[in-house]
GROMACS .gro file of C-alpha atoms in nm:
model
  339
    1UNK     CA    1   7.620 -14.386  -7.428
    2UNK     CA    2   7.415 -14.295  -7.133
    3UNK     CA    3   7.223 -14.458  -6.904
    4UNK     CA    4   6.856 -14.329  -6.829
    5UNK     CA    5   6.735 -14.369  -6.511
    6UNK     CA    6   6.360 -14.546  -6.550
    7UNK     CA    7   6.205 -14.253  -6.343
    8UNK     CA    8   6.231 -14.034  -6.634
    9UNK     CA    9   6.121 -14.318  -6.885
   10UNK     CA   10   5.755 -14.274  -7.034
   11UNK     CA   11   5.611 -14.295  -7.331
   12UNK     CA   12   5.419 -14.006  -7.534
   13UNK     CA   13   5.030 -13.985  -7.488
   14UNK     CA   14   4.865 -14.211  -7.740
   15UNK     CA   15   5.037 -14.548  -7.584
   16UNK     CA   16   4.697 -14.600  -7.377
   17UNK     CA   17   4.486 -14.543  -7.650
   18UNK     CA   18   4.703 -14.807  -7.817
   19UNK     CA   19   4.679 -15.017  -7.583
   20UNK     CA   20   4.283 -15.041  -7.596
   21UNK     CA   21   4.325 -15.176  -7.969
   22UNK     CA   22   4.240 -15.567  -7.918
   23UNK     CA   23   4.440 -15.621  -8.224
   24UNK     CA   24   4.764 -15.498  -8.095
   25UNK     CA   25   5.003 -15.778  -8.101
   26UNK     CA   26   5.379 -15.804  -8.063
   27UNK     CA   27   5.623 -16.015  -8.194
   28UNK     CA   28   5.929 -16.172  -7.961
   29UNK     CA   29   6.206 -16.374  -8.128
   30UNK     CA   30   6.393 -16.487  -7.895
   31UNK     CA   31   6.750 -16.647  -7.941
   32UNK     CA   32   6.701 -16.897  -7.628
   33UNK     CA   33   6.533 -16.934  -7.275
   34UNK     CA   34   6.833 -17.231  -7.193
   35UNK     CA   35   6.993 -16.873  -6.971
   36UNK     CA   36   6.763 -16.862  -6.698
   37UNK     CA   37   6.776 -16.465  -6.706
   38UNK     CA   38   6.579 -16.496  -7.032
   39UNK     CA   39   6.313 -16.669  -6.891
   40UNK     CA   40   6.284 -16.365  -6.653
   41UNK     CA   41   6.333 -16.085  -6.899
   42UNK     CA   42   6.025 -16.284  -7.100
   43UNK     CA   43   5.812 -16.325  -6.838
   44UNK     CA   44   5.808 -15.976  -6.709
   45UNK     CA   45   5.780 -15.858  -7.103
   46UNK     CA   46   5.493 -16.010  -7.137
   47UNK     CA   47   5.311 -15.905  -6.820
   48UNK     CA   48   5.369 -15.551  -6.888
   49UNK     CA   49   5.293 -15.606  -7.231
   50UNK     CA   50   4.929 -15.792  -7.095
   51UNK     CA   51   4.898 -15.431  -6.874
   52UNK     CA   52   4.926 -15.262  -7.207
   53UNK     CA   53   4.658 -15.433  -7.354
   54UNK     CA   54   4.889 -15.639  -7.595
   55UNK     CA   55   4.934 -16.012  -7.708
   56UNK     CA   56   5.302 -16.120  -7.711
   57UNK     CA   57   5.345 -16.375  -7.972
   58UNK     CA   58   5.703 -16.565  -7.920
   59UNK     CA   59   5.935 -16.774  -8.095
   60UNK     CA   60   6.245 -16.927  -7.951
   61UNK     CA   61   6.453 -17.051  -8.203
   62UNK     CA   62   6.727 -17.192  -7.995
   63UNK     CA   63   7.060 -17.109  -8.174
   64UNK     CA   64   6.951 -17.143  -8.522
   65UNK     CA   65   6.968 -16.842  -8.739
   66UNK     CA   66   6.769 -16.933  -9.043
   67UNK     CA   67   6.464 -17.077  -8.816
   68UNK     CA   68   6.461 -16.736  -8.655
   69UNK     CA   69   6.477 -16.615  -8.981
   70UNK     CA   70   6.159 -16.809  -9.042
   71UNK     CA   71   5.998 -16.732  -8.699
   72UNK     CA   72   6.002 -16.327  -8.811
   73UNK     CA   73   5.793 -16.441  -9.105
   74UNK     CA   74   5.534 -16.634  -8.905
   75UNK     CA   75   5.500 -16.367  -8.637
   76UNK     CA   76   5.482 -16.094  -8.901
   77UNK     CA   77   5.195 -16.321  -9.132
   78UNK     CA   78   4.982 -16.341  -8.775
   79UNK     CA   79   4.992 -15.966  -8.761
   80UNK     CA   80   5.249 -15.846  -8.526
   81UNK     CA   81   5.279 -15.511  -8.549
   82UNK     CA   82   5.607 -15.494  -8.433
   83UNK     CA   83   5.911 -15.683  -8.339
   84UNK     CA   84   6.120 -15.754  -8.031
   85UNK     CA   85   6.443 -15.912  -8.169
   86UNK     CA   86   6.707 -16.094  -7.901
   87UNK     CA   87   6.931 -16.220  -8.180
   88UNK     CA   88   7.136 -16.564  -8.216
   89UNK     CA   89   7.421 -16.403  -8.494
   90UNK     CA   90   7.353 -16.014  -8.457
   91UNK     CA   91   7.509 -16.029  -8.768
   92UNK     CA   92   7.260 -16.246  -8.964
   93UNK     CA   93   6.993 -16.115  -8.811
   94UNK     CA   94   7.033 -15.787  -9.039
   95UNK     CA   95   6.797 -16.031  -9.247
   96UNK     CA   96   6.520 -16.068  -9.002
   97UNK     CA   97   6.562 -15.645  -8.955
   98UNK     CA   98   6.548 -15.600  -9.356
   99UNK     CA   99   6.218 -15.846  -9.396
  100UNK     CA  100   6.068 -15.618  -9.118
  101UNK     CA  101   6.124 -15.313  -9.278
  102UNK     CA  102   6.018 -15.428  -9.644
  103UNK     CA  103   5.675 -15.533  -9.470
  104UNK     CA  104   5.699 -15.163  -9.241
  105UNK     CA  105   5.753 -15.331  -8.934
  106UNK     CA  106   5.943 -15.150  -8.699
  107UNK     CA  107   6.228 -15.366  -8.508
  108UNK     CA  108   6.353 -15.308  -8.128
  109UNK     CA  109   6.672 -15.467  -8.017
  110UNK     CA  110   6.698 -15.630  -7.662
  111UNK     CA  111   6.974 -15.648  -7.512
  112UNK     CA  112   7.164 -15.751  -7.864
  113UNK     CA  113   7.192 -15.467  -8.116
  114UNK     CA  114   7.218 -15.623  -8.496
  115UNK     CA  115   7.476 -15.373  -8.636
  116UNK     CA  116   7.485 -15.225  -8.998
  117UNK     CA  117   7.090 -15.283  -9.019
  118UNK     CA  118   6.793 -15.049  -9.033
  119UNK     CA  119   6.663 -15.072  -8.631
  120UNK     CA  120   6.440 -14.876  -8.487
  121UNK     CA  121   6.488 -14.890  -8.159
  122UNK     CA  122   6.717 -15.062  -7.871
  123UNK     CA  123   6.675 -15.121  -7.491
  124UNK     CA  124   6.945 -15.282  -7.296
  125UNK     CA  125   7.255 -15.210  -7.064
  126UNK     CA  126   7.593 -15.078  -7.186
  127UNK     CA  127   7.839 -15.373  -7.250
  128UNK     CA  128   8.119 -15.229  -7.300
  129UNK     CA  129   8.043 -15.025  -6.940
  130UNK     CA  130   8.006 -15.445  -6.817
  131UNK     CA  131   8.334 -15.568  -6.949
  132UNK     CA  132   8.493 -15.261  -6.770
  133UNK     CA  133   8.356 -15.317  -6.457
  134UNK     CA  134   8.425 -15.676  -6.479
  135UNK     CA  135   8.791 -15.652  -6.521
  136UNK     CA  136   8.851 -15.300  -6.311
  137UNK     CA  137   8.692 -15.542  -5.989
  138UNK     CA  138   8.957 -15.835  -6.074
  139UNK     CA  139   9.267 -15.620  -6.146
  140UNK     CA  140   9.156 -15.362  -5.782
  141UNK     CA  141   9.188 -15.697  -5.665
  142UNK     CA  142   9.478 -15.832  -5.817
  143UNK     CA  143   9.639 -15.567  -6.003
  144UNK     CA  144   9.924 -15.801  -6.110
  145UNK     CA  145   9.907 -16.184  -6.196
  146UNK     CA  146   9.834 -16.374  -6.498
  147UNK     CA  147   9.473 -16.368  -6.616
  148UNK     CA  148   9.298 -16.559  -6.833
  149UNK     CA  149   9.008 -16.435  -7.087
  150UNK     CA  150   8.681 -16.623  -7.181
  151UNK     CA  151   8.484 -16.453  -7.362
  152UNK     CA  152   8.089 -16.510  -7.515
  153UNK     CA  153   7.974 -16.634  -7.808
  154UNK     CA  154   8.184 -16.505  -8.104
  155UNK     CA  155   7.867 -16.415  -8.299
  156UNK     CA  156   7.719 -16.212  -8.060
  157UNK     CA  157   7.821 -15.872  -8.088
  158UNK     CA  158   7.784 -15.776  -7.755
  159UNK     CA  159   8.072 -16.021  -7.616
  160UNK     CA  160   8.285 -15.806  -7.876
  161UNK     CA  161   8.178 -15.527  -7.735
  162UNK     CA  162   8.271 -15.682  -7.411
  163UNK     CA  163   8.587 -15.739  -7.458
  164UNK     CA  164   8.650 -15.431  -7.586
  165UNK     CA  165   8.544 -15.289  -7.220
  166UNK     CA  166   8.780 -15.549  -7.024
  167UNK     CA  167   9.046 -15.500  -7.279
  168UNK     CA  168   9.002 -15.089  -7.178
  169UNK     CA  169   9.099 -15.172  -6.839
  170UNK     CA  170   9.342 -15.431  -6.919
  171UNK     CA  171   9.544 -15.324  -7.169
  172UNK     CA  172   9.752 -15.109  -6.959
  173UNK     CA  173   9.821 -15.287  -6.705
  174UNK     CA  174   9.974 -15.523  -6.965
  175UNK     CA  175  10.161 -15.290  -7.142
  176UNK     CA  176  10.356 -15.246  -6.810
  177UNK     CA  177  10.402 -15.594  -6.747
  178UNK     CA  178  10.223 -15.591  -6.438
  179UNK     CA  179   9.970 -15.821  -6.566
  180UNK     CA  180   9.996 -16.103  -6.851
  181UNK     CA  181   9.715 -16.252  -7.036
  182UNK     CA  182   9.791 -16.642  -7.027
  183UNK     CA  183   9.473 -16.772  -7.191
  184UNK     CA  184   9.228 -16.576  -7.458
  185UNK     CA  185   8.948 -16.750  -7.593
  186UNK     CA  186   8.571 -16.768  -7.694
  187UNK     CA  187   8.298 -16.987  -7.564
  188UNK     CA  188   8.045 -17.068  -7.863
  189UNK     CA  189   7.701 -17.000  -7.772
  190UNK     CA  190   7.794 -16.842  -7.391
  191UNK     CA  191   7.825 -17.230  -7.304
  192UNK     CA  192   7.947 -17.338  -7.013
  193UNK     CA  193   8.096 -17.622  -7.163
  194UNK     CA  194   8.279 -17.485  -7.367
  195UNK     CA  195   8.416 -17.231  -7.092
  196UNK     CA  196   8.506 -17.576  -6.851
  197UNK     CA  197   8.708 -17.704  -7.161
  198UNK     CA  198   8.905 -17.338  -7.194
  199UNK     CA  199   8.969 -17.284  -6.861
  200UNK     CA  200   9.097 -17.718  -6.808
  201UNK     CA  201   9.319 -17.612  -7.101
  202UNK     CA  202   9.440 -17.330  -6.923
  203UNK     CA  203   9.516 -17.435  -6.586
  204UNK     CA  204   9.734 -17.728  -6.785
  205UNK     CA  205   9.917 -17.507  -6.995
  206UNK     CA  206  10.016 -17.307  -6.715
  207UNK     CA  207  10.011 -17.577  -6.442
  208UNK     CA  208   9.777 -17.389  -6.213
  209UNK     CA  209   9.925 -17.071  -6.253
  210UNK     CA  210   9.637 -16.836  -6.287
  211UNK     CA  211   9.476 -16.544  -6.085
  212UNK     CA  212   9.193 -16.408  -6.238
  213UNK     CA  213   8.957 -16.539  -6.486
  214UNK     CA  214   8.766 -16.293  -6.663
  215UNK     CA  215   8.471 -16.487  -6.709
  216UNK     CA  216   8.259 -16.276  -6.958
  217UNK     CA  217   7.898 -16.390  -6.804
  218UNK     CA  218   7.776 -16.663  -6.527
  219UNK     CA  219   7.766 -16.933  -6.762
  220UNK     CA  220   8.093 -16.883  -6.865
  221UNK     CA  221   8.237 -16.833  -6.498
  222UNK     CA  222   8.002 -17.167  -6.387
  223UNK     CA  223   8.211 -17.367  -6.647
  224UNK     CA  224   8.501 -17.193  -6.551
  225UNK     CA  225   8.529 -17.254  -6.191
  226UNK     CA  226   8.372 -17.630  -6.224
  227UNK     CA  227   8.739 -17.660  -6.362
  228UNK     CA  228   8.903 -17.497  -6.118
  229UNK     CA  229   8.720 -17.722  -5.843
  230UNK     CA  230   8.857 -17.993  -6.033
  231UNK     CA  231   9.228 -17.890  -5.989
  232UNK     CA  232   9.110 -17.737  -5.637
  233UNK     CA  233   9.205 -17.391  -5.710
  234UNK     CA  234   8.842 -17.266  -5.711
  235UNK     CA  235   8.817 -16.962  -5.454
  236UNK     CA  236   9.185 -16.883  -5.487
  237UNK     CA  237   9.144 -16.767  -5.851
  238UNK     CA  238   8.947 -16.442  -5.916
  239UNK     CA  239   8.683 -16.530  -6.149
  240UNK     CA  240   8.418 -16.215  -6.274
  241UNK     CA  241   8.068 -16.317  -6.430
  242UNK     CA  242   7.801 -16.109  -6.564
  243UNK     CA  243   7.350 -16.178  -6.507
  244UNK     CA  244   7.273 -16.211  -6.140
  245UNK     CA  245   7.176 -16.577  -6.184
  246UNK     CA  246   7.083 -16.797  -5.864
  247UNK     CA  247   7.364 -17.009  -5.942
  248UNK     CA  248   7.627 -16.730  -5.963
  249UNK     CA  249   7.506 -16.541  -5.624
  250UNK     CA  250   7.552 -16.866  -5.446
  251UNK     CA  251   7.876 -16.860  -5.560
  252UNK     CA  252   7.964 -16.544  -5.467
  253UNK     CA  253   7.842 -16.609  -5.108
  254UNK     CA  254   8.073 -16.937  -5.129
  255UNK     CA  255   8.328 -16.747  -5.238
  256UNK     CA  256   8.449 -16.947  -5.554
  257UNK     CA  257   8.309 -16.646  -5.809
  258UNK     CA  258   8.412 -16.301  -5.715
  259UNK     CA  259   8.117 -16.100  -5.863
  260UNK     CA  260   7.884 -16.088  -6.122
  261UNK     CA  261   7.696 -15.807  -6.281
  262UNK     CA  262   7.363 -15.736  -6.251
  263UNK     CA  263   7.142 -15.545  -6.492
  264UNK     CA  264   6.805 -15.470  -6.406
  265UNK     CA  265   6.598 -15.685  -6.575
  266UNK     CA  266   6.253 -15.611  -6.457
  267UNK     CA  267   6.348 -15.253  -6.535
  268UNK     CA  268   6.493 -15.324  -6.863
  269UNK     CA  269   6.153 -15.549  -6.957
  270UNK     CA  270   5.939 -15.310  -6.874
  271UNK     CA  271   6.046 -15.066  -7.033
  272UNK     CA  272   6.116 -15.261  -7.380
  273UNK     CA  273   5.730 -15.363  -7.312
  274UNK     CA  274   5.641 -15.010  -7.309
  275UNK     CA  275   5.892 -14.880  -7.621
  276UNK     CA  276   5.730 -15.155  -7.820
  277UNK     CA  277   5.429 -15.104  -7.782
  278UNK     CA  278   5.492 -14.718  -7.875
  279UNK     CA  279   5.675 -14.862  -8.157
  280UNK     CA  280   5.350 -15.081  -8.262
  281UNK     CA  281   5.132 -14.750  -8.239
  282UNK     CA  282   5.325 -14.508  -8.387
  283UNK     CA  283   5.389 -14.264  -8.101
  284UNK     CA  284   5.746 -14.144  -8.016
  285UNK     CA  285   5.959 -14.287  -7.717
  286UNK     CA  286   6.016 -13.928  -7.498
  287UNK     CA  287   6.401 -13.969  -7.291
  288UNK     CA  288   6.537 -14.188  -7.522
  289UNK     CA  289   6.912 -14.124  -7.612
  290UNK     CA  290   7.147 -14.284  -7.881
  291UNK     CA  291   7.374 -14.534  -8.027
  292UNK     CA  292   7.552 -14.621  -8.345
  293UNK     CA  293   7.510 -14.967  -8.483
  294UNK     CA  294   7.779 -14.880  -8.768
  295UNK     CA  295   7.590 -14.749  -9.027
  296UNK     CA  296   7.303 -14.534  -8.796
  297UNK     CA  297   7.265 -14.356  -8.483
  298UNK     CA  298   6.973 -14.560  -8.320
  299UNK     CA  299   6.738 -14.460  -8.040
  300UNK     CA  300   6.804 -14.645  -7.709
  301UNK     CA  301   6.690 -14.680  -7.338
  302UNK     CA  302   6.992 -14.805  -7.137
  303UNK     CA  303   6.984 -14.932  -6.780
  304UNK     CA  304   7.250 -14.886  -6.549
  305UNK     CA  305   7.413 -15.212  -6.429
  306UNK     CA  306   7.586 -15.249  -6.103
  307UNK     CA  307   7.875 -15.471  -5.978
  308UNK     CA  308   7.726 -15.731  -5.694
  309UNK     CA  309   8.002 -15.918  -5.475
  310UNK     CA  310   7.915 -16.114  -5.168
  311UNK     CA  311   7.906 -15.760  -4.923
  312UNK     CA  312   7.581 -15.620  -5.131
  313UNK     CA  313   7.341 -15.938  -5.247
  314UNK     CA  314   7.140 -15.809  -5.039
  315UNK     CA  315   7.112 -15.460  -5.119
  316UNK     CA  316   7.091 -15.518  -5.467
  317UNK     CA  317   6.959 -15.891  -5.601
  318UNK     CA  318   6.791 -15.919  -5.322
  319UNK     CA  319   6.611 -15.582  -5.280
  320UNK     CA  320   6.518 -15.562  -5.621
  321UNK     CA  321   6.312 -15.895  -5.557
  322UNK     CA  322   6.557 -16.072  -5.841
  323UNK     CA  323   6.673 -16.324  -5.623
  324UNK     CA  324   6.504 -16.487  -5.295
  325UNK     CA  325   6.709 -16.465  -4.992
  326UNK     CA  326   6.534 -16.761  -4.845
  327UNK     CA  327   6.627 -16.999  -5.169
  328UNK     CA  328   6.983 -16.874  -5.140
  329UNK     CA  329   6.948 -16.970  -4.806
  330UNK     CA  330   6.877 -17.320  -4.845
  331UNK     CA  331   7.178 -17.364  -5.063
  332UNK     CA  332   7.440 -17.200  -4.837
  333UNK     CA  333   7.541 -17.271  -4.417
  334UNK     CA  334   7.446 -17.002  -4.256
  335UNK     CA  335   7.746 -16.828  -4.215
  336UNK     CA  336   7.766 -16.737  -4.584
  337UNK     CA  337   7.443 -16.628  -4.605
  338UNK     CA  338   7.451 -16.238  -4.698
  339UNK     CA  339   7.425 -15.968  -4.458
   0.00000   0.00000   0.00000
């Protein structure tokens, strides 16, 4: 898998003329906007779909498989012409990609790929590339200790393919018994709950004995280190994360999160905008490159993401106009503001 650099992502002529039918309209199912990233990656969808001369009709369905199910339906019956599909169960969701295609409407993954399905197209960052850069920051950090594992949502495909990354860099250091994997477990629905309640069973079972968590995104790393405040371990144990969100960077500055992986989301929605849109008019996607869901090689824009720790906020989240530096400022004393 390879990532494409944006500057040599356009679409073929025809996506203008496209764009001048007032009919055009595309369909977004989204799995939930509770993540504030997703609120993001809609908002600047939608604006560069608006440029394109498109309606975005969206759904949120919140968790729940069969209402998304449902949602596909509506958004197909008011005439979407194609649709964008951020997946609850990337599994299920093969049904919402085979309705589309019996009614010849093309689908484009974000972010989530639905394996073993039909897709047409997919736009969204390398995860298994994530989990390795996760872990290879904790264990350059601490390349022996015990670690503990929380991983994402156990339907979502992408915190498989996570694992699979961290497990790349991990596994060998294990096998030589320079690090040992204390904890292993899966946080339903990426929530941060549910990652406070692994990690407070952790730190019992091993009475505090931990140092790294390989928190799988910021939600999962939020819950985790709310327990390690509780047993006052928080900024002694390495904990990873993975989204850029507000809440993570101000952790990083604090110093009780050790980094967090940003993707480029304005990038990324832009350029889904623009593939669907394509998509919706029939005109090929020029640059695109590839990626098996199982059962088909699929056509794919990925984005490159990039490891942020508390010496480059600025030169990254910052820069990029993700995060505001005065905001971050407001939650941190000034001598943990970034540089």
């Amino acid at each position: 898998m390879i990532a494409v650099s944006a500057s040599l992502f356009y679409l073929a002529n025809g996506q203008r003329a496209s764009a001048q039918d007032p009919h055009l309209k595309i369909g977004y199912l989204m799995d939930s906007l509770k993540v504030e990233r997703w609120q993001t990656d809609l908002d600047t969808f939608q604006k560069r779909a608006k440029e394109l001369g498109a309606d975005v009709l969206v759904e949120t369905a919140e968790g729940d498989d069969d209402l998304q199910l449902q949602q596909s339906q509506k958004l197909m019956d008011s005439g979407a012409k194609v649709l964008v599909l951020v997946p609850h169960d990337t599994d299920k969701a093969a049904r919402i990609v085979n309705a589309a295609k019996a009614r010849h409407v093309p689908v484009l993954c974000y972010e989530r790929l639905v394996p073993n399905s039909d897709v047409d197209f997919f736009v969204g960052t390398n995860a298994e590339v994530i989990g390795e850069l996760q872990a290879s920051t904790l264990t350059r950090l601490a390349p022996k200790g015990s670690y503990v594992l929380i991983g994402g949502s156990p339907a979502d495909s992408n915190a498989r393919v996570l694992r699979n990354g961290q497990m790349r860099v991990l596994k060998p250091l294990v096998d030589r018994g320079n690090i040992k994997i204390v904890s292993d477990g899966w946080a339903k629905d990426w929530d941060p709950a549910e990652a406070y309640a692994l990690m407070s069973r952790a730190i019992d079972e091993t009475k505090g004995d931990i140092t790294a968590v390989v928190a799988s995104n910021d939600g999962t790393a939020g819950g985790a280190i709310q327990a390690l405040e509780e047993h006052k371990l928080a900024g002694k144990v390495l904990v990873s994360g993975q989204d850029a969100d507000l809440a993570a960077i101000i952790r990083v500055l604090d110093g009780t999160q050790t980094m967090t992986v940003y993707k480029p989301i304005g990038l990324q929605a832009r350029s889904a905008a623009e593939a669907a849109v394509s998509l919706a008019a029939g005109t090929p996607i020029k640059n695109a490159v590839t990626i098996s869901n199982e059962t088909k090689t699929v056509q794919a824009i990925f984005l490159s993401p990039v490891v942020v720790t508390k010496d480059n906020v600025k030169q990254t989240v910052i820069k990029d106009g993700f995060q505001n530096l005065e905001t971050i400022q407001k939650s941190l004393p000034k001598e943990k503001w970034p540089n």
